[in-house]
Amino acid sequence: MRIIAGAHKGARLTSPSGANTRPTSDRVKESLFSMLDGYGVLQAANVLDLFAGSGGLGFEAMSRGAAQVDFVDSSLASLRALESNADKLGLDHSATVHAGDVLHFLSGLPGPSHPESRVFDLVFMDPPYPLGEDAVTQILSRLSTHLDMESIVVVERAARSPEPTMPDGLEVFRAKTFGETAIHFVQLVGESDAVAAAED
């Protein structure tokens, strides 16, 4: 696995040894980041990479101009790979690795009224395929309080899976299928008209 563009183009990433991860292919990654570039969401972005695995999406975002990435994973092998990749790329100062369950992490974030509340400009969410649709919706619901009207959530699922069920306040504004992989772009309700102009 490698970074395909930006400041760290060509850098090879360590993959979790013995872990059942599903890295995003270069073809899908290239198309995904081309669309994100079009939305202007990458530069100086505060990024959250859920179910991060080796961190391929989060580190790609940093290579292309993101300012900070929080990686979340519960697998020990993935956590080791994330820390190794951050060290290898010299990004320890702007990459934070969180060990644990995604829902538990989101539940622990300060709420919107708290002075230390977090808002993420870009969120990658590539849950394992066996994760039930209700759980996906619950994660999105928790996540919605840490977004603003310009934030984008990228949900990667199997093409054969149904479109994620949106909780109140969120909507899918674009979806693309690449072979066996489906990408759903999600924002707070009311922003889809604004991003439509950026679509090709």
GROMACS .gro file of C-alpha atoms in nm:
model
  200
    1MET     CA    1   0.000   0.000   0.000
    2ARG     CA    2   0.132   0.343  -0.090
    3ILE     CA    3   0.044   0.711  -0.085
    4ILE     CA    4  -0.048   0.809  -0.439
    5ALA     CA    5  -0.016   1.190  -0.442
    6GLY     CA    6   0.098   1.494  -0.250
    7ALA     CA    7   0.395   1.565  -0.026
    8HIS     CA    8   0.450   1.196   0.055
    9LYS     CA    9   0.374   1.055  -0.290
   10GLY     CA   10   0.512   0.704  -0.335
   11ALA     CA   11   0.569   0.638   0.036
   12ARG     CA   12   0.488   0.279   0.129
   13LEU     CA   13   0.267   0.218   0.430
   14THR     CA   14   0.296  -0.067   0.676
   15SER     CA   15  -0.011  -0.292   0.677
   16PRO     CA   16  -0.138  -0.461   0.994
   17SER     CA   17   0.021  -0.805   1.014
   18GLY     CA   18  -0.231  -1.085   1.043
   19ALA     CA   19  -0.522  -0.842   1.063
   20ASN     CA   20  -0.839  -0.880   0.858
   21THR     CA   21  -0.822  -0.536   0.698
   22ARG     CA   22  -0.957  -0.421   0.364
   23PRO     CA   23  -0.735  -0.145   0.222
   24THR     CA   24  -0.895   0.092  -0.028
   25SER     CA   25  -0.751   0.018  -0.373
   26ASP     CA   26  -0.538   0.279  -0.549
   27ARG     CA   27  -0.803   0.313  -0.820
   28VAL     CA   28  -1.079   0.389  -0.571
   29LYS     CA   29  -0.852   0.612  -0.364
   30GLU     CA   30  -0.749   0.816  -0.668
   31SER     CA   31  -1.112   0.873  -0.771
   32LEU     CA   32  -1.220   0.948  -0.414
   33PHE     CA   33  -0.951   1.210  -0.356
   34SER     CA   34  -1.012   1.367  -0.694
   35MET     CA   35  -1.372   1.428  -0.583
   36LEU     CA   36  -1.263   1.556  -0.242
   37ASP     CA   37  -1.020   1.795  -0.412
   38GLY     CA   38  -1.313   1.922  -0.616
   39TYR     CA   39  -1.508   1.992  -0.298
   40GLY     CA   40  -1.212   2.187  -0.155
   41VAL     CA   41  -1.229   2.001   0.174
   42LEU     CA   42  -0.868   1.881   0.210
   43GLN     CA   43  -0.653   2.189   0.268
   44ALA     CA   44  -0.581   2.244   0.640
   45ALA     CA   45  -0.859   1.996   0.721
   46ASN     CA   46  -0.923   1.844   1.061
   47VAL     CA   47  -0.978   1.478   0.967
   48LEU     CA   48  -1.120   1.176   1.149
   49ASP     CA   49  -1.035   0.827   1.018
   50LEU     CA   50  -1.266   0.567   1.178
   51PHE     CA   51  -1.191   0.193   1.153
   52ALA     CA   52  -0.855   0.324   1.029
   53GLY     CA   53  -0.666   0.000   0.964
   54SER     CA   54  -0.325   0.107   0.833
   55GLY     CA   55  -0.446   0.467   0.795
   56GLY     CA   56  -0.426   0.471   0.415
   57LEU     CA   57  -0.704   0.729   0.376
   58GLY     CA   58  -0.599   0.952   0.664
   59PHE     CA   59  -0.232   0.960   0.562
   60GLU     CA   60  -0.331   1.025   0.199
   61ALA     CA   61  -0.533   1.324   0.324
   62MET     CA   62  -0.233   1.452   0.519
   63SER     CA   63  -0.008   1.412   0.214
   64ARG     CA   64  -0.255   1.630   0.022
   65GLY     CA   65  -0.274   1.911   0.275
   66ALA     CA   66  -0.483   1.805   0.575
   67ALA     CA   67  -0.358   1.960   0.899
   68GLN     CA   68  -0.453   1.696   1.157
   69VAL     CA   69  -0.585   1.341   1.155
   70ASP     CA   70  -0.733   1.141   1.442
   71PHE     CA   71  -0.714   0.766   1.372
   72VAL     CA   72  -0.945   0.528   1.559
   73ASP     CA   73  -0.916   0.149   1.561
   74SER     CA   74  -0.960  -0.133   1.812
   75SER     CA   75  -0.715  -0.382   1.657
   76LEU     CA   76  -0.374  -0.401   1.820
   77ALA     CA   77  -0.213  -0.486   1.484
   78SER     CA   78  -0.375  -0.181   1.324
   79LEU     CA   79  -0.269   0.047   1.608
   80ARG     CA   80   0.092  -0.068   1.569
   81ALA     CA   81   0.077  -0.011   1.193
   82LEU     CA   82  -0.073   0.337   1.242
   83GLU     CA   83   0.199   0.440   1.484
   84SER     CA   84   0.469   0.294   1.258
   85ASN     CA   85   0.334   0.481   0.955
   86ALA     CA   86   0.305   0.811   1.141
   87ASP     CA   87   0.667   0.774   1.256
   88LYS     CA   88   0.792   0.669   0.911
   89LEU     CA   89   0.627   0.970   0.745
   90GLY     CA   90   0.739   1.211   1.016
   91LEU     CA   91   0.377   1.298   1.096
   92ASP     CA   92   0.373   1.209   1.467
   93HIS     CA   93   0.303   1.574   1.554
   94SER     CA   94  -0.020   1.587   1.352
   95ALA     CA   95  -0.144   1.228   1.370
   96THR     CA   96  -0.317   1.107   1.687
   97VAL     CA   97  -0.392   0.736   1.727
   98HIS     CA   98  -0.685   0.635   1.949
   99ALA     CA   99  -0.722   0.275   2.066
  100GLY     CA  100  -1.074   0.147   2.112
  101ASP     CA  101  -1.425   0.106   1.983
  102VAL     CA  102  -1.551   0.375   1.744
  103LEU     CA  103  -1.879   0.434   1.927
  104HIS     CA  104  -1.696   0.459   2.258
  105PHE     CA  105  -1.455   0.714   2.108
  106LEU     CA  106  -1.739   0.926   1.968
  107SER     CA  107  -1.931   0.907   2.295
  108GLY     CA  108  -1.626   1.040   2.478
  109LEU     CA  109  -1.589   1.352   2.263
  110PRO     CA  110  -1.706   1.676   2.432
  111GLY     CA  111  -2.053   1.780   2.315
  112PRO     CA  112  -2.133   2.085   2.099
  113SER     CA  113  -2.185   2.314   2.399
  114HIS     CA  114  -1.850   2.222   2.555
  115PRO     CA  115  -1.561   2.467   2.501
  116GLU     CA  116  -1.338   2.177   2.385
  117SER     CA  117  -1.594   2.037   2.141
  118ARG     CA  118  -1.442   1.889   1.823
  119VAL     CA  119  -1.566   1.959   1.469
  120PHE     CA  120  -1.423   1.750   1.184
  121ASP     CA  121  -1.401   1.881   0.828
  122LEU     CA  122  -1.363   1.534   0.676
  123VAL     CA  123  -1.446   1.190   0.814
  124PHE     CA  124  -1.353   0.854   0.663
  125MET     CA  125  -1.570   0.567   0.776
  126ASP     CA  126  -1.484   0.225   0.636
  127PRO     CA  127  -1.653  -0.016   0.880
  128PRO     CA  128  -1.602  -0.391   0.848
  129TYR     CA  129  -1.867  -0.541   0.621
  130PRO     CA  130  -2.014  -0.765   0.896
  131LEU     CA  131  -2.103  -0.455   1.100
  132GLY     CA  132  -2.483  -0.430   1.100
  133GLU     CA  133  -2.665  -0.145   0.929
  134ASP     CA  134  -2.818  -0.032   1.260
  135ALA     CA  135  -2.467   0.008   1.403
  136VAL     CA  136  -2.358   0.212   1.100
  137THR     CA  137  -2.658   0.442   1.147
  138GLN     CA  138  -2.584   0.477   1.519
  139ILE     CA  139  -2.224   0.578   1.448
  140LEU     CA  140  -2.341   0.838   1.196
  141SER     CA  141  -2.588   0.974   1.450
  142ARG     CA  142  -2.316   1.018   1.713
  143LEU     CA  143  -2.087   1.169   1.452
  144SER     CA  144  -2.340   1.428   1.334
  145THR     CA  145  -2.287   1.650   1.640
  146HIS     CA  146  -1.920   1.692   1.542
  147LEU     CA  147  -1.981   1.821   1.190
  148ASP     CA  148  -2.059   2.162   1.045
  149MET     CA  149  -2.235   2.251   0.721
  150GLU     CA  150  -1.916   2.216   0.516
  151SER     CA  151  -1.807   1.881   0.664
  152ILE     CA  152  -1.807   1.569   0.448
  153VAL     CA  153  -1.833   1.210   0.571
  154VAL     CA  154  -1.714   0.938   0.334
  155VAL     CA  155  -1.875   0.598   0.404
  156GLU     CA  156  -1.717   0.305   0.221
  157ARG     CA  157  -1.923  -0.014   0.196
  158ALA     CA  158  -1.957  -0.324  -0.020
  159ALA     CA  159  -2.141  -0.248  -0.343
  160ARG     CA  160  -2.391  -0.519  -0.252
  161SER     CA  161  -2.471  -0.353   0.082
  162PRO     CA  162  -2.772  -0.120   0.102
  163GLU     CA  163  -2.717   0.255   0.111
  164PRO     CA  164  -2.654   0.348   0.475
  165THR     CA  165  -2.969   0.457   0.657
  166MET     CA  166  -2.926   0.820   0.750
  167PRO     CA  167  -3.015   0.942   1.099
  168ASP     CA  168  -3.207   1.268   1.133
  169GLY     CA  169  -2.998   1.561   1.016
  170LEU     CA  170  -2.776   1.377   0.767
  171GLU     CA  171  -2.818   1.293   0.399
  172VAL     CA  172  -2.628   1.114   0.122
  173PHE     CA  173  -2.559   1.377  -0.146
  174ARG     CA  174  -2.352   1.162  -0.381
  175ALA     CA  175  -2.272   0.793  -0.428
  176LYS     CA  176  -2.026   0.617  -0.659
  177THR     CA  177  -1.963   0.248  -0.719
  178PHE     CA  178  -1.625   0.107  -0.816
  179GLY     CA  179  -1.657  -0.266  -0.881
  180GLU     CA  180  -1.720  -0.425  -0.541
  181THR     CA  181  -1.683  -0.097  -0.351
  182ALA     CA  182  -1.946   0.173  -0.297
  183ILE     CA  183  -1.863   0.521  -0.171
  184HIS     CA  184  -2.134   0.735  -0.009
  185PHE     CA  185  -2.074   1.107   0.051
  186VAL     CA  186  -2.269   1.236   0.350
  187GLN     CA  187  -2.333   1.586   0.485
  188LEU     CA  188  -2.566   1.766   0.718
  189VAL     CA  189  -2.909   1.821   0.565
  190GLY     CA  190  -2.926   2.142   0.364
  191GLU     CA  191  -2.574   2.136   0.221
  192SER     CA  192  -2.634   1.910  -0.081
  193ASP     CA  193  -2.738   2.200  -0.307
  194ALA     CA  194  -2.416   2.382  -0.225
  195VAL     CA  195  -2.193   2.090  -0.317
  196ALA     CA  196  -2.385   1.995  -0.630
  197ALA     CA  197  -2.212   2.270  -0.822
  198ALA     CA  198  -1.874   2.106  -0.754
  199GLU     CA  199  -1.976   1.768  -0.899
  200ASP     CA  200  -1.849   1.670  -1.237
   0.00000   0.00000   0.00000
